[in-house]
Amino acid sequence: KTIFTNLPCCRLVCAQLTLDWSAMLSICLHWANQNVTHNSSLYKKPFAESFEETPLLVAVLTYMGYGILTIFGYLRDFLRHWSIEKCHVAREKEEQKDFVPLYQDFENFYTRNLYMRIRDNWNRPICSVPGAKMDLVERVSHDYNWTFEHTGKVVKDVINMGSYNYLGFAENTGACADAAIEATEKYGVGVGSTRCEIGNLDIHEELEQLVARFLGVESSMAFGMGFATNSMNIPALTGKGCLILSDELNHASLVLGARLSGSTIRVFKHNNMQSLEKLLRDAIAHGQPRTHRPWKKILIVVEGIYSMEGSIVRLPEVVALKKRYKAYLYLDEAHSIGALGPNGRGVVDYFGLDPKDVDIMMGTFTKSFGAAGGYIGGKQELIDYLRRHSHSALYATSMSPPVAQQIITSMRIIMGEDGTTLGVDRIRQLSENTTYFRRELREMGFIIYGNDDSPVVPMMLYMPAKIGAFGREMLKRNIGTVVVGFPATPIIESRARFCISAAHTREIFLFKSKNPC
């Protein structure tokens, strides 16, 4: 208070506007920190991202398309109600009409009238390793995608542009596969207990020590499920009286974990440092609602690469704000660990930052390492606390030994501890493939989202009819892609999402010349 009254600008504002001290603090913090956001000096290289706004005509036509589908949906529901058209969905029995319904019929309107029309683009079963190419089980539908029938045939050598196999470690031959087989023979497939009982193996201890060394932190902890790593550990870290500041595009596991924690949640605009700083400033100036007591903790939750946008977090700016306002930072590197940085150590390595600047480093082994599970890394005190309080640690079965061995082997290859340059070569190949693929799509006239260095490449489709048509046409050309629409994306931003891998070769990318789309 004394410091602020010594500022001429503050004395003037107080005298003229008679503001209370909380508002005064908010104004002063804003003036003091207005140059923190989007400070180019925090970056060692250009940070290039593009999110082209949807053209007005395309937006209007997209809304019209959804409108027409909705009208026809109501018409089809009317025909089903009078048994003119066969209804394939579950319905309440006639004798239960006086009971409270088990579900609201309108909630399934989108599923039965829009999603069903293009359902053949999802849940396609594969029968091979999800590497650069894969084999799909052929299936057909005779009732407009309500049910599917397997023909017994296999579609061979489909180019895989949908798996998160960033470094190509999803393979059934090589050092990783051989090591996993040896671990299976030694330990078996399952552990049958939790870590705190009799499910703690030496291979788990080895894995956690290796992860800590890989990340450059004091200690780490591994979990058997990536989703649970977020949803079960955030509630152990925050609770009532704490504030979570979450990016609006954060993954569902982060959202669920924040809700389960009981903390107050406030959402800031994606990668918008002005929005984040305003929330931080207001949180410090005003404190908790009603009581105005200081928050017990303020936790900023962001991702390394946002899997639907192909965007990379502005980590240097987030760290600067976190330090300025004495908040904590939770970084989810599910998609960035292994896929970014000269050493494959994620977004922290990509920006050349100190791992100690991130309080909680979280990531998964399901992408770049070709395995399963997740981890949390940080200070020794943090990990010791989670071992005692995390539901995922106390009640979940330990990670399968061959899975742990797959992670250990692939991580050592990335770190170069296998005595080869295979890890460095794969990281470089992934970067080259990403740059080449993004450049080629732009030159072909497509609108793509995200950062130039992100291996997640969303290509905009916009209109609902294009979602199904694009997925089917690509499969006809032996290319497997992921198509995404509402409600997973905004209604006018439907897209196809390509995931680039180090296993992809230039011959695969040149496949378009033989089968033009």
Short mmCIF file of C-alpha atoms in Angstrom, two decimals:
data_model
loop_
_atom_site.label_atom_id
_atom_site.label_comp_id
_atom_site.label_asym_id
_atom_site.label_seq_id
_atom_site.Cartn_x
_atom_site.Cartn_y
_atom_site.Cartn_z
CA LYS A 1 0.00 0.00 0.00
CA THR A 2 2.85 2.34 0.87
CA ILE A 3 4.62 1.57 -2.39
CA PHE A 4 1.53 2.35 -4.45
CA THR A 5 0.83 5.66 -2.66
CA ASN A 6 4.36 6.74 -3.56
CA LEU A 7 3.54 6.41 -7.25
CA PRO A 8 2.37 9.77 -8.65
CA CYS A 9 -0.03 8.12 -11.07
CA CYS A 10 -1.63 6.13 -8.25
CA ARG A 11 -2.05 9.18 -5.99
CA LEU A 12 -3.66 11.05 -8.86
CA VAL A 13 -6.09 8.25 -9.67
CA CYS A 14 -7.00 7.79 -5.99
CA ALA A 15 -7.62 11.50 -5.55
CA GLN A 16 -9.75 11.89 -8.64
CA LEU A 17 -11.67 8.61 -8.71
CA THR A 18 -11.57 7.57 -5.01
CA LEU A 19 -11.04 3.95 -6.02
CA ASP A 20 -10.79 1.21 -3.43
CA TRP A 21 -7.40 -0.42 -2.92
CA SER A 22 -8.26 -3.64 -4.77
CA ALA A 23 -9.13 -1.69 -7.90
CA MET A 24 -6.04 0.47 -7.40
CA LEU A 25 -3.87 -2.64 -7.22
CA SER A 26 -5.41 -3.99 -10.42
CA ILE A 27 -4.67 -0.76 -12.31
CA CYS A 28 -1.09 -0.55 -11.07
CA LEU A 29 -0.34 -4.16 -11.92
CA HIS A 30 -1.71 -3.59 -15.40
CA TRP A 31 0.50 -0.55 -15.95
CA ALA A 32 3.51 -2.33 -14.52
CA ASN A 33 3.11 -5.44 -16.67
CA GLN A 34 1.61 -4.21 -19.92
CA ASN A 35 4.82 -5.12 -21.78
CA VAL A 36 4.97 -8.73 -20.52
CA THR A 37 2.64 -10.23 -23.13
CA HIS A 38 3.81 -11.03 -26.65
CA ASN A 39 7.37 -10.02 -25.86
CA SER A 40 9.41 -11.12 -28.84
CA SER A 41 12.60 -11.00 -26.81
CA LEU A 42 11.43 -14.12 -24.97
CA TYR A 43 11.73 -16.19 -28.16
CA LYS A 44 14.99 -17.42 -29.65
CA LYS A 45 13.39 -18.02 -33.06
CA PRO A 46 10.26 -16.85 -34.90
CA PHE A 47 6.98 -18.19 -33.54
CA ALA A 48 4.71 -18.66 -36.57
CA GLU A 49 1.09 -19.83 -36.28
CA SER A 50 -1.86 -19.30 -38.60
CA PHE A 51 -5.60 -19.54 -37.97
CA GLU A 52 -7.28 -18.13 -41.03
CA GLU A 53 -10.76 -16.83 -40.33
CA THR A 54 -13.60 -18.72 -41.96
CA PRO A 55 -14.71 -16.87 -45.14
CA LEU A 56 -18.15 -15.33 -44.78
CA LEU A 57 -19.65 -17.19 -47.74
CA VAL A 58 -18.29 -20.52 -46.49
CA ALA A 59 -19.66 -19.82 -43.00
CA VAL A 60 -23.11 -19.00 -44.37
CA LEU A 61 -23.18 -22.13 -46.55
CA THR A 62 -21.99 -24.24 -43.61
CA TYR A 63 -24.77 -22.96 -41.37
CA MET A 64 -27.24 -23.58 -44.19
CA GLY A 65 -25.97 -27.16 -44.53
CA TYR A 66 -26.47 -27.86 -40.84
CA GLY A 67 -29.86 -26.15 -41.00
CA ILE A 68 -31.02 -28.37 -43.87
CA LEU A 69 -29.78 -31.48 -42.07
CA THR A 70 -31.65 -30.42 -38.93
CA ILE A 71 -34.90 -29.86 -40.83
CA PHE A 72 -34.66 -33.28 -42.48
CA GLY A 73 -33.81 -34.75 -39.08
CA TYR A 74 -37.05 -33.47 -37.61
CA LEU A 75 -38.91 -34.81 -40.65
CA ARG A 76 -37.34 -38.24 -40.22
CA ASP A 77 -38.19 -38.23 -36.51
CA PHE A 78 -41.79 -37.44 -37.44
CA LEU A 79 -41.87 -40.40 -39.83
CA ARG A 80 -40.32 -42.66 -37.17
CA HIS A 81 -42.88 -41.54 -34.62
CA TRP A 82 -45.70 -42.74 -36.87
CA SER A 83 -43.78 -45.91 -37.81
CA ILE A 84 -43.52 -44.82 -41.43
CA GLU A 85 -39.75 -45.13 -41.20
CA LYS A 86 -38.03 -47.82 -39.17
CA CYS A 87 -36.46 -46.57 -35.96
CA HIS A 88 -33.09 -48.16 -35.08
CA VAL A 89 -32.50 -46.34 -31.79
CA ALA A 90 -33.37 -47.45 -28.28
CA ARG A 91 -36.76 -46.15 -27.11
CA GLU A 92 -38.87 -46.22 -23.98
CA LYS A 93 -41.44 -49.04 -23.93
CA GLU A 94 -45.09 -48.11 -24.29
CA GLU A 95 -45.90 -49.52 -20.86
CA GLN A 96 -43.28 -47.20 -19.33
CA LYS A 97 -44.78 -44.00 -20.71
CA ASP A 98 -45.95 -42.88 -17.27
CA PHE A 99 -42.49 -43.28 -15.74
CA VAL A 100 -39.73 -40.71 -15.72
CA PRO A 101 -37.76 -41.35 -18.97
CA LEU A 102 -34.30 -42.86 -18.63
CA TYR A 103 -32.90 -40.42 -21.19
CA GLN A 104 -33.98 -37.33 -23.03
CA ASP A 105 -34.84 -38.22 -26.59
CA PHE A 106 -33.71 -34.86 -27.98
CA GLU A 107 -30.18 -35.41 -26.65
CA ASN A 108 -29.69 -38.10 -29.29
CA PHE A 109 -31.06 -35.97 -32.12
CA TYR A 110 -27.59 -35.11 -33.45
CA THR A 111 -26.38 -38.70 -33.15
CA ARG A 112 -29.22 -40.37 -35.01
CA ASN A 113 -29.76 -37.73 -37.70
CA LEU A 114 -26.34 -36.27 -38.46
CA TYR A 115 -23.59 -38.43 -37.00
CA MET A 116 -25.11 -41.70 -38.29
CA ARG A 117 -24.93 -40.47 -41.87
CA ILE A 118 -21.11 -40.33 -41.74
CA ARG A 119 -20.39 -42.87 -38.98
CA ASP A 120 -18.49 -45.08 -41.41
CA ASN A 121 -15.57 -42.65 -41.19
CA TRP A 122 -14.86 -43.57 -37.56
CA ASN A 123 -14.07 -46.65 -35.49
CA ARG A 124 -12.58 -48.47 -38.45
CA PRO A 125 -10.91 -51.65 -37.13
CA ILE A 126 -7.29 -52.22 -38.11
CA CYS A 127 -5.45 -55.55 -38.06
CA SER A 128 -1.80 -54.52 -38.13
CA VAL A 129 0.75 -52.30 -36.43
CA PRO A 130 -0.34 -48.63 -36.80
CA GLY A 131 2.90 -47.67 -38.53
CA ALA A 132 3.43 -45.61 -41.68
CA LYS A 133 1.09 -48.07 -43.41
CA MET A 134 -1.59 -50.28 -41.91
CA ASP A 135 -4.19 -52.89 -42.80
CA LEU A 136 -7.90 -52.17 -42.35
CA VAL A 137 -10.68 -54.68 -41.86
CA GLU A 138 -13.24 -54.09 -44.59
CA ARG A 139 -16.79 -53.50 -43.45
CA VAL A 140 -20.08 -52.58 -45.11
CA SER A 141 -23.44 -51.30 -43.94
CA HIS A 142 -26.81 -52.24 -45.40
CA ASP A 143 -28.88 -49.94 -43.17
CA TYR A 144 -27.24 -46.54 -43.66
CA ASN A 145 -24.52 -46.92 -41.01
CA TRP A 146 -26.76 -48.12 -38.17
CA THR A 147 -24.93 -51.43 -38.14
CA PHE A 148 -21.80 -52.75 -39.87
CA GLU A 149 -20.91 -56.14 -41.25
CA HIS A 150 -17.34 -57.37 -41.72
CA THR A 151 -16.78 -58.84 -45.16
CA GLY A 152 -13.74 -60.86 -44.14
CA LYS A 153 -11.50 -58.95 -46.52
CA VAL A 154 -8.53 -56.79 -45.52
CA VAL A 155 -7.57 -53.50 -47.16
CA LYS A 156 -3.79 -53.71 -47.37
CA ASP A 157 -1.14 -50.96 -47.09
CA VAL A 158 -3.38 -48.03 -46.21
CA ILE A 159 -1.23 -44.94 -45.63
CA ASN A 160 -1.65 -44.04 -41.99
CA MET A 161 -2.16 -40.28 -41.54
CA GLY A 162 -4.15 -40.50 -38.32
CA SER A 163 -2.06 -42.20 -35.61
CA TYR A 164 0.03 -40.32 -33.04
CA ASN A 165 3.07 -42.39 -34.00
CA TYR A 166 5.27 -39.31 -34.22
CA LEU A 167 8.67 -41.02 -33.99
CA GLY A 168 7.67 -44.32 -35.59
CA PHE A 169 8.15 -46.48 -32.48
CA ALA A 170 4.79 -48.21 -33.01
CA GLU A 171 6.36 -51.25 -34.66
CA ASN A 172 6.55 -55.00 -34.13
CA THR A 173 10.20 -55.40 -35.10
CA GLY A 174 13.39 -53.81 -33.88
CA ALA A 175 14.96 -53.06 -30.51
CA CYS A 176 11.75 -51.96 -28.78
CA ALA A 177 9.77 -55.03 -29.79
CA ASP A 178 12.61 -57.38 -28.83
CA ALA A 179 12.99 -55.74 -25.41
CA ALA A 180 9.22 -55.89 -24.79
CA ILE A 181 9.23 -59.62 -25.59
CA GLU A 182 12.04 -60.22 -23.10
CA ALA A 183 10.17 -58.24 -20.43
CA THR A 184 7.04 -60.31 -21.07
CA GLU A 185 8.98 -63.53 -20.64
CA LYS A 186 10.55 -62.28 -17.41
CA TYR A 187 7.64 -60.44 -15.71
CA GLY A 188 4.52 -61.57 -17.56
CA VAL A 189 1.93 -59.29 -19.09
CA GLY A 190 0.13 -57.96 -16.00
CA VAL A 191 1.13 -57.06 -12.48
CA GLY A 192 -2.17 -57.64 -10.69
CA SER A 193 -1.68 -55.04 -7.95
CA THR A 194 -1.14 -51.37 -7.26
CA ARG A 195 2.24 -49.71 -6.82
CA CYS A 196 1.73 -49.18 -3.08
CA GLU A 197 0.99 -52.87 -2.46
CA ILE A 198 2.92 -55.57 -4.35
CA GLY A 199 2.83 -54.10 -7.86
CA ASN A 200 6.01 -52.04 -7.67
CA LEU A 201 8.63 -53.67 -9.90
CA ASP A 202 12.25 -52.74 -10.44
CA ILE A 203 11.37 -51.93 -14.04
CA HIS A 204 8.96 -49.24 -12.80
CA GLU A 205 11.69 -47.68 -10.67
CA GLU A 206 14.06 -47.75 -13.64
CA LEU A 207 11.45 -46.11 -15.85
CA GLU A 208 10.80 -43.24 -13.43
CA GLN A 209 14.49 -42.52 -12.95
CA LEU A 210 14.97 -42.47 -16.72
CA VAL A 211 12.00 -40.15 -17.25
CA ALA A 212 13.32 -37.72 -14.63
CA ARG A 213 16.70 -37.68 -16.33
CA PHE A 214 15.10 -37.26 -19.75
CA LEU A 215 13.02 -34.30 -18.60
CA GLY A 216 15.79 -32.72 -16.53
CA VAL A 217 13.80 -32.71 -13.29
CA GLU A 218 14.47 -34.06 -9.80
CA SER A 219 11.96 -36.89 -9.85
CA SER A 220 9.06 -38.37 -11.80
CA MET A 221 6.17 -40.77 -11.42
CA ALA A 222 4.63 -43.07 -14.04
CA PHE A 223 0.97 -44.01 -14.38
CA GLY A 224 -0.75 -46.74 -16.34
CA MET A 225 -3.23 -44.46 -18.14
CA GLY A 226 -2.59 -41.09 -19.76
CA PHE A 227 -6.14 -39.77 -19.29
CA ALA A 228 -6.08 -40.65 -15.59
CA THR A 229 -2.73 -38.92 -15.19
CA ASN A 230 -4.56 -35.63 -15.62
CA SER A 231 -8.02 -36.40 -14.30
CA MET A 232 -6.80 -38.08 -11.09
CA ASN A 233 -3.76 -35.94 -10.23
CA ILE A 234 -5.12 -32.42 -10.63
CA PRO A 235 -7.64 -33.10 -7.81
CA ALA A 236 -4.70 -34.13 -5.61
CA LEU A 237 -2.90 -30.86 -6.31
CA THR A 238 -5.72 -28.33 -5.94
CA GLY A 239 -9.00 -28.11 -4.09
CA LYS A 240 -11.48 -25.72 -2.58
CA GLY A 241 -10.05 -22.24 -2.26
CA CYS A 242 -7.72 -22.75 -5.23
CA LEU A 243 -8.00 -21.18 -8.67
CA ILE A 244 -7.34 -22.98 -11.95
CA LEU A 245 -6.74 -20.89 -15.06
CA SER A 246 -7.35 -23.17 -18.03
CA ASP A 247 -6.81 -22.63 -21.74
CA GLU A 248 -10.14 -22.83 -23.57
CA LEU A 249 -8.83 -25.61 -25.85
CA ASN A 250 -7.44 -27.87 -23.12
CA HIS A 251 -8.03 -31.62 -23.42
CA ALA A 252 -11.04 -33.28 -21.81
CA SER A 253 -8.80 -35.01 -19.24
CA LEU A 254 -7.59 -31.62 -18.00
CA VAL A 255 -11.13 -30.27 -17.89
CA LEU A 256 -12.37 -33.29 -15.96
CA GLY A 257 -9.48 -33.12 -13.50
CA ALA A 258 -10.13 -29.45 -12.87
CA ARG A 259 -13.82 -30.08 -12.23
CA LEU A 260 -13.17 -33.03 -9.92
CA SER A 261 -10.78 -30.92 -7.85
CA GLY A 262 -13.52 -28.62 -6.62
CA SER A 263 -11.38 -25.59 -7.45
CA THR A 264 -12.72 -22.45 -9.02
CA ILE A 265 -12.10 -22.61 -12.77
CA ARG A 266 -11.67 -19.66 -15.07
CA VAL A 267 -10.97 -20.05 -18.77
CA PHE A 268 -8.73 -17.81 -20.84
CA LYS A 269 -8.70 -17.48 -24.60
CA HIS A 270 -6.41 -19.88 -26.43
CA ASN A 271 -2.78 -18.77 -26.34
CA ASN A 272 -3.95 -15.24 -25.52
CA MET A 273 -1.56 -13.78 -23.00
CA GLN A 274 -3.63 -10.63 -22.49
CA SER A 275 -6.58 -12.79 -21.46
CA LEU A 276 -4.42 -14.88 -19.11
CA GLU A 277 -2.77 -11.85 -17.57
CA LYS A 278 -6.14 -10.20 -16.93
CA LEU A 279 -7.35 -13.28 -15.06
CA LEU A 280 -4.13 -13.41 -13.03
CA ARG A 281 -4.32 -9.72 -12.23
CA ASP A 282 -7.96 -9.87 -11.19
CA ALA A 283 -7.32 -12.99 -9.11
CA ILE A 284 -4.59 -11.26 -7.13
CA ALA A 285 -6.42 -7.95 -6.84
CA HIS A 286 -9.83 -9.29 -5.81
CA GLY A 287 -9.08 -12.68 -4.27
CA GLN A 288 -11.79 -15.26 -3.68
CA PRO A 289 -15.44 -14.40 -4.35
CA ARG A 290 -17.40 -12.93 -1.41
CA THR A 291 -14.60 -13.26 1.16
CA HIS A 292 -11.87 -11.62 -0.99
CA ARG A 293 -9.29 -13.74 0.78
CA PRO A 294 -6.18 -14.61 -1.23
CA TRP A 295 -6.36 -17.78 -3.27
CA LYS A 296 -4.58 -20.75 -1.70
CA LYS A 297 -3.05 -21.63 -5.08
CA ILE A 298 -3.31 -20.30 -8.60
CA LEU A 299 -2.60 -23.02 -11.16
CA ILE A 300 -2.16 -22.25 -14.87
CA VAL A 301 -2.99 -25.29 -17.00
CA VAL A 302 -1.82 -25.45 -20.63
CA GLU A 303 -0.83 -28.04 -23.24
CA GLY A 304 2.35 -28.28 -25.29
CA ILE A 305 0.67 -29.05 -28.63
CA TYR A 306 -3.09 -28.72 -28.92
CA SER A 307 -4.14 -31.84 -30.76
CA MET A 308 -7.13 -30.39 -32.61
CA GLU A 309 -5.57 -27.07 -33.61
CA GLY A 310 -1.94 -27.99 -34.26
CA SER A 311 -1.02 -25.04 -32.08
CA ILE A 312 2.01 -24.77 -29.77
CA VAL A 313 1.69 -23.05 -26.41
CA ARG A 314 3.41 -19.67 -26.01
CA LEU A 315 5.42 -21.13 -23.18
CA PRO A 316 8.02 -18.35 -22.73
CA GLU A 317 5.24 -15.83 -22.19
CA VAL A 318 3.29 -18.15 -19.91
CA VAL A 319 6.39 -18.73 -17.80
CA ALA A 320 7.03 -14.97 -17.62
CA LEU A 321 3.49 -14.36 -16.38
CA LYS A 322 3.68 -17.28 -13.97
CA LYS A 323 6.85 -15.87 -12.41
CA ARG A 324 5.48 -12.33 -12.31
CA TYR A 325 2.30 -13.29 -10.49
CA LYS A 326 3.76 -16.15 -8.37
CA ALA A 327 1.42 -18.76 -9.82
CA TYR A 328 2.03 -22.46 -10.51
CA LEU A 329 2.28 -23.95 -14.01
CA TYR A 330 0.88 -27.34 -15.09
CA LEU A 331 2.14 -28.32 -18.57
CA ASP A 332 0.52 -31.20 -20.45
CA GLU A 333 3.02 -32.50 -23.03
CA ALA A 334 0.99 -35.42 -24.31
CA HIS A 335 1.60 -34.49 -27.96
CA SER A 336 4.79 -32.45 -27.67
CA ILE A 337 7.07 -34.80 -25.70
CA GLY A 338 9.30 -36.59 -28.18
CA ALA A 339 7.86 -34.63 -31.09
CA LEU A 340 9.34 -31.18 -30.42
CA GLY A 341 12.75 -29.82 -29.60
CA PRO A 342 16.21 -30.62 -30.97
CA ASN A 343 16.52 -33.41 -28.40
CA GLY A 344 12.89 -34.52 -28.51
CA ARG A 345 12.27 -33.35 -24.95
CA GLY A 346 9.12 -31.44 -25.69
CA VAL A 347 8.06 -27.84 -25.76
CA VAL A 348 10.48 -26.84 -22.97
CA ASP A 349 13.36 -28.09 -25.13
CA TYR A 350 11.78 -26.48 -28.20
CA PHE A 351 11.92 -23.01 -26.61
CA GLY A 352 15.23 -23.63 -24.84
CA LEU A 353 13.76 -23.05 -21.38
CA ASP A 354 14.79 -24.38 -17.99
CA PRO A 355 12.64 -27.38 -16.92
CA LYS A 356 12.63 -25.92 -13.40
CA ASP A 357 10.44 -23.08 -14.68
CA VAL A 358 7.57 -25.57 -15.04
CA ASP A 359 6.19 -26.73 -11.71
CA ILE A 360 4.31 -29.82 -12.93
CA MET A 361 5.47 -31.48 -16.15
CA MET A 362 2.96 -34.00 -17.40
CA GLY A 363 3.05 -36.13 -20.52
CA THR A 364 1.95 -39.43 -21.99
CA PHE A 365 3.78 -42.41 -23.43
CA THR A 366 1.00 -43.15 -25.92
CA LYS A 367 2.30 -41.03 -28.79
CA SER A 368 6.00 -40.62 -29.47
CA PHE A 369 6.99 -43.67 -27.42
CA GLY A 370 4.51 -46.09 -29.00
CA ALA A 371 3.31 -47.39 -25.62
CA ALA A 372 0.69 -46.47 -23.01
CA GLY A 373 0.38 -44.53 -19.77
CA GLY A 374 1.58 -41.16 -18.58
CA TYR A 375 3.99 -39.41 -16.23
CA ILE A 376 4.36 -36.40 -13.97
CA GLY A 377 7.76 -34.84 -13.35
CA GLY A 378 8.93 -32.10 -11.04
CA LYS A 379 10.52 -31.51 -7.67
CA GLN A 380 11.06 -34.40 -5.28
CA GLU A 381 8.54 -32.92 -2.82
CA LEU A 382 5.85 -32.89 -5.51
CA ILE A 383 6.37 -36.53 -6.48
CA ASP A 384 6.51 -37.68 -2.84
CA TYR A 385 3.21 -35.89 -2.22
CA LEU A 386 1.54 -37.50 -5.26
CA ARG A 387 2.66 -40.98 -4.21
CA ARG A 388 0.66 -40.50 -1.01
CA HIS A 389 -2.36 -38.60 -2.33
CA SER A 390 -2.92 -39.44 -6.01
CA HIS A 391 -5.92 -41.72 -6.62
CA SER A 392 -4.29 -42.96 -9.80
CA ALA A 393 -1.24 -44.05 -7.81
CA LEU A 394 -3.07 -45.58 -4.87
CA TYR A 395 -5.94 -47.41 -6.57
CA ALA A 396 -4.90 -48.15 -10.16
CA THR A 397 -3.07 -51.28 -11.24
CA SER A 398 0.60 -50.81 -12.08
CA MET A 399 1.80 -50.34 -15.62
CA SER A 400 2.25 -53.54 -17.61
CA PRO A 401 5.96 -54.61 -17.64
CA PRO A 402 6.31 -54.96 -21.44
CA VAL A 403 4.76 -51.50 -21.82
CA ALA A 404 7.27 -50.09 -19.34
CA GLN A 405 10.11 -51.76 -21.22
CA GLN A 406 8.85 -50.33 -24.53
CA ILE A 407 9.04 -46.86 -23.02
CA ILE A 408 12.50 -47.40 -21.54
CA THR A 409 13.95 -48.70 -24.79
CA SER A 410 12.42 -46.00 -27.00
CA MET A 411 13.42 -43.25 -24.57
CA ARG A 412 17.00 -44.46 -24.48
CA ILE A 413 17.05 -44.47 -28.27
CA ILE A 414 15.81 -40.87 -28.29
CA MET A 415 18.48 -39.92 -25.75
CA GLY A 416 21.17 -41.70 -27.79
CA GLU A 417 22.04 -44.07 -24.94
CA ASP A 418 21.70 -47.08 -27.26
CA GLY A 419 24.95 -46.08 -28.95
CA THR A 420 23.29 -45.10 -32.24
CA THR A 421 21.99 -41.91 -33.85
CA LEU A 422 18.60 -43.47 -34.58
CA GLY A 423 16.79 -41.22 -32.10
CA VAL A 424 18.29 -38.00 -33.44
CA ASP A 425 17.65 -39.15 -37.00
CA ARG A 426 13.96 -39.78 -36.26
CA ILE A 427 13.53 -36.40 -34.58
CA ARG A 428 15.11 -34.68 -37.57
CA GLN A 429 13.04 -36.75 -40.01
CA LEU A 430 9.82 -35.81 -38.20
CA SER A 431 10.73 -32.12 -38.43
CA GLU A 432 11.53 -32.39 -42.14
CA ASN A 433 8.32 -34.31 -42.86
CA THR A 434 6.26 -31.74 -40.97
CA THR A 435 7.80 -28.80 -42.83
CA TYR A 436 7.43 -30.51 -46.21
CA PHE A 437 3.84 -31.63 -45.67
CA ARG A 438 2.64 -28.25 -44.43
CA ARG A 439 4.38 -26.41 -47.27
CA GLU A 440 2.89 -28.71 -49.91
CA LEU A 441 -0.65 -28.33 -48.56
CA ARG A 442 -0.35 -24.53 -48.58
CA GLU A 443 1.01 -24.52 -52.13
CA MET A 444 -1.96 -26.66 -53.18
CA GLY A 445 -4.28 -23.96 -51.83
CA PHE A 446 -5.59 -25.64 -48.69
CA ILE A 447 -6.26 -23.72 -45.48
CA ILE A 448 -4.36 -25.33 -42.61
CA TYR A 449 -4.18 -24.39 -38.95
CA GLY A 450 -1.48 -24.37 -36.34
CA ASN A 451 2.21 -23.82 -35.86
CA ASP A 452 4.68 -24.42 -38.67
CA ASP A 453 6.61 -26.90 -36.48
CA SER A 454 3.61 -28.87 -35.25
CA PRO A 455 3.29 -32.46 -36.57
CA VAL A 456 -0.48 -32.15 -36.06
CA VAL A 457 -1.83 -30.61 -39.27
CA PRO A 458 -5.53 -29.65 -39.35
CA MET A 459 -6.86 -29.00 -42.86
CA MET A 460 -10.14 -27.10 -42.96
CA LEU A 461 -13.20 -28.64 -44.61
CA TYR A 462 -15.91 -26.40 -43.11
CA MET A 463 -19.09 -27.87 -44.65
CA PRO A 464 -20.72 -30.93 -43.04
CA ALA A 465 -21.13 -32.81 -46.32
CA LYS A 466 -17.38 -32.63 -46.89
CA ILE A 467 -16.62 -34.46 -43.66
CA GLY A 468 -17.93 -37.81 -44.83
CA ALA A 469 -17.03 -37.29 -48.48
CA PHE A 470 -13.40 -36.46 -47.73
CA GLY A 471 -12.88 -39.46 -45.44
CA ARG A 472 -14.43 -41.88 -47.92
CA GLU A 473 -12.56 -40.49 -50.93
CA MET A 474 -9.25 -40.68 -49.11
CA LEU A 475 -9.87 -44.30 -48.16
CA LYS A 476 -10.64 -45.11 -51.79
CA ARG A 477 -7.10 -43.93 -52.49
CA ASN A 478 -5.70 -46.07 -49.65
CA ILE A 479 -5.15 -43.13 -47.30
CA GLY A 480 -6.49 -43.30 -43.76
CA THR A 481 -7.32 -39.91 -42.24
CA VAL A 482 -9.18 -38.51 -39.25
CA VAL A 483 -12.08 -36.18 -40.04
CA VAL A 484 -13.57 -34.08 -37.27
CA GLY A 485 -16.71 -31.97 -37.00
CA PHE A 486 -19.12 -30.47 -34.52
CA PRO A 487 -19.30 -30.83 -31.50
CA ALA A 488 -15.57 -31.71 -31.33
CA THR A 489 -14.86 -28.49 -33.24
CA PRO A 490 -16.78 -25.22 -33.68
CA ILE A 491 -19.73 -25.74 -35.99
CA ILE A 492 -18.17 -23.84 -38.91
CA GLU A 493 -14.65 -25.28 -38.49
CA SER A 494 -14.92 -28.93 -39.48
CA ARG A 495 -11.58 -30.34 -40.54
CA ALA A 496 -9.40 -33.26 -41.49
CA ARG A 497 -6.50 -33.81 -39.12
CA PHE A 498 -3.25 -35.29 -40.36
CA CYS A 499 -0.63 -36.58 -37.93
CA ILE A 500 2.88 -36.69 -39.39
CA SER A 501 5.34 -39.40 -38.41
CA ALA A 502 9.06 -39.95 -38.78
CA ALA A 503 8.11 -43.29 -40.32
CA HIS A 504 6.59 -41.52 -43.33
CA THR A 505 8.84 -41.39 -46.36
CA ARG A 506 8.96 -38.99 -49.28
CA GLU A 507 7.52 -41.74 -51.48
CA ILE A 508 4.44 -41.84 -49.25
CA PHE A 509 3.95 -38.07 -49.52
CA LEU A 510 4.38 -38.24 -53.29
CA PHE A 511 1.56 -40.80 -53.39
CA LYS A 512 -0.76 -37.93 -54.37
CA SER A 513 0.84 -37.75 -57.79
CA LYS A 514 -0.37 -41.28 -58.55
CA ASN A 515 -3.79 -40.88 -56.95
CA PRO A 516 -4.69 -37.18 -57.11
CA CYS A 517 -7.39 -36.07 -54.67
#
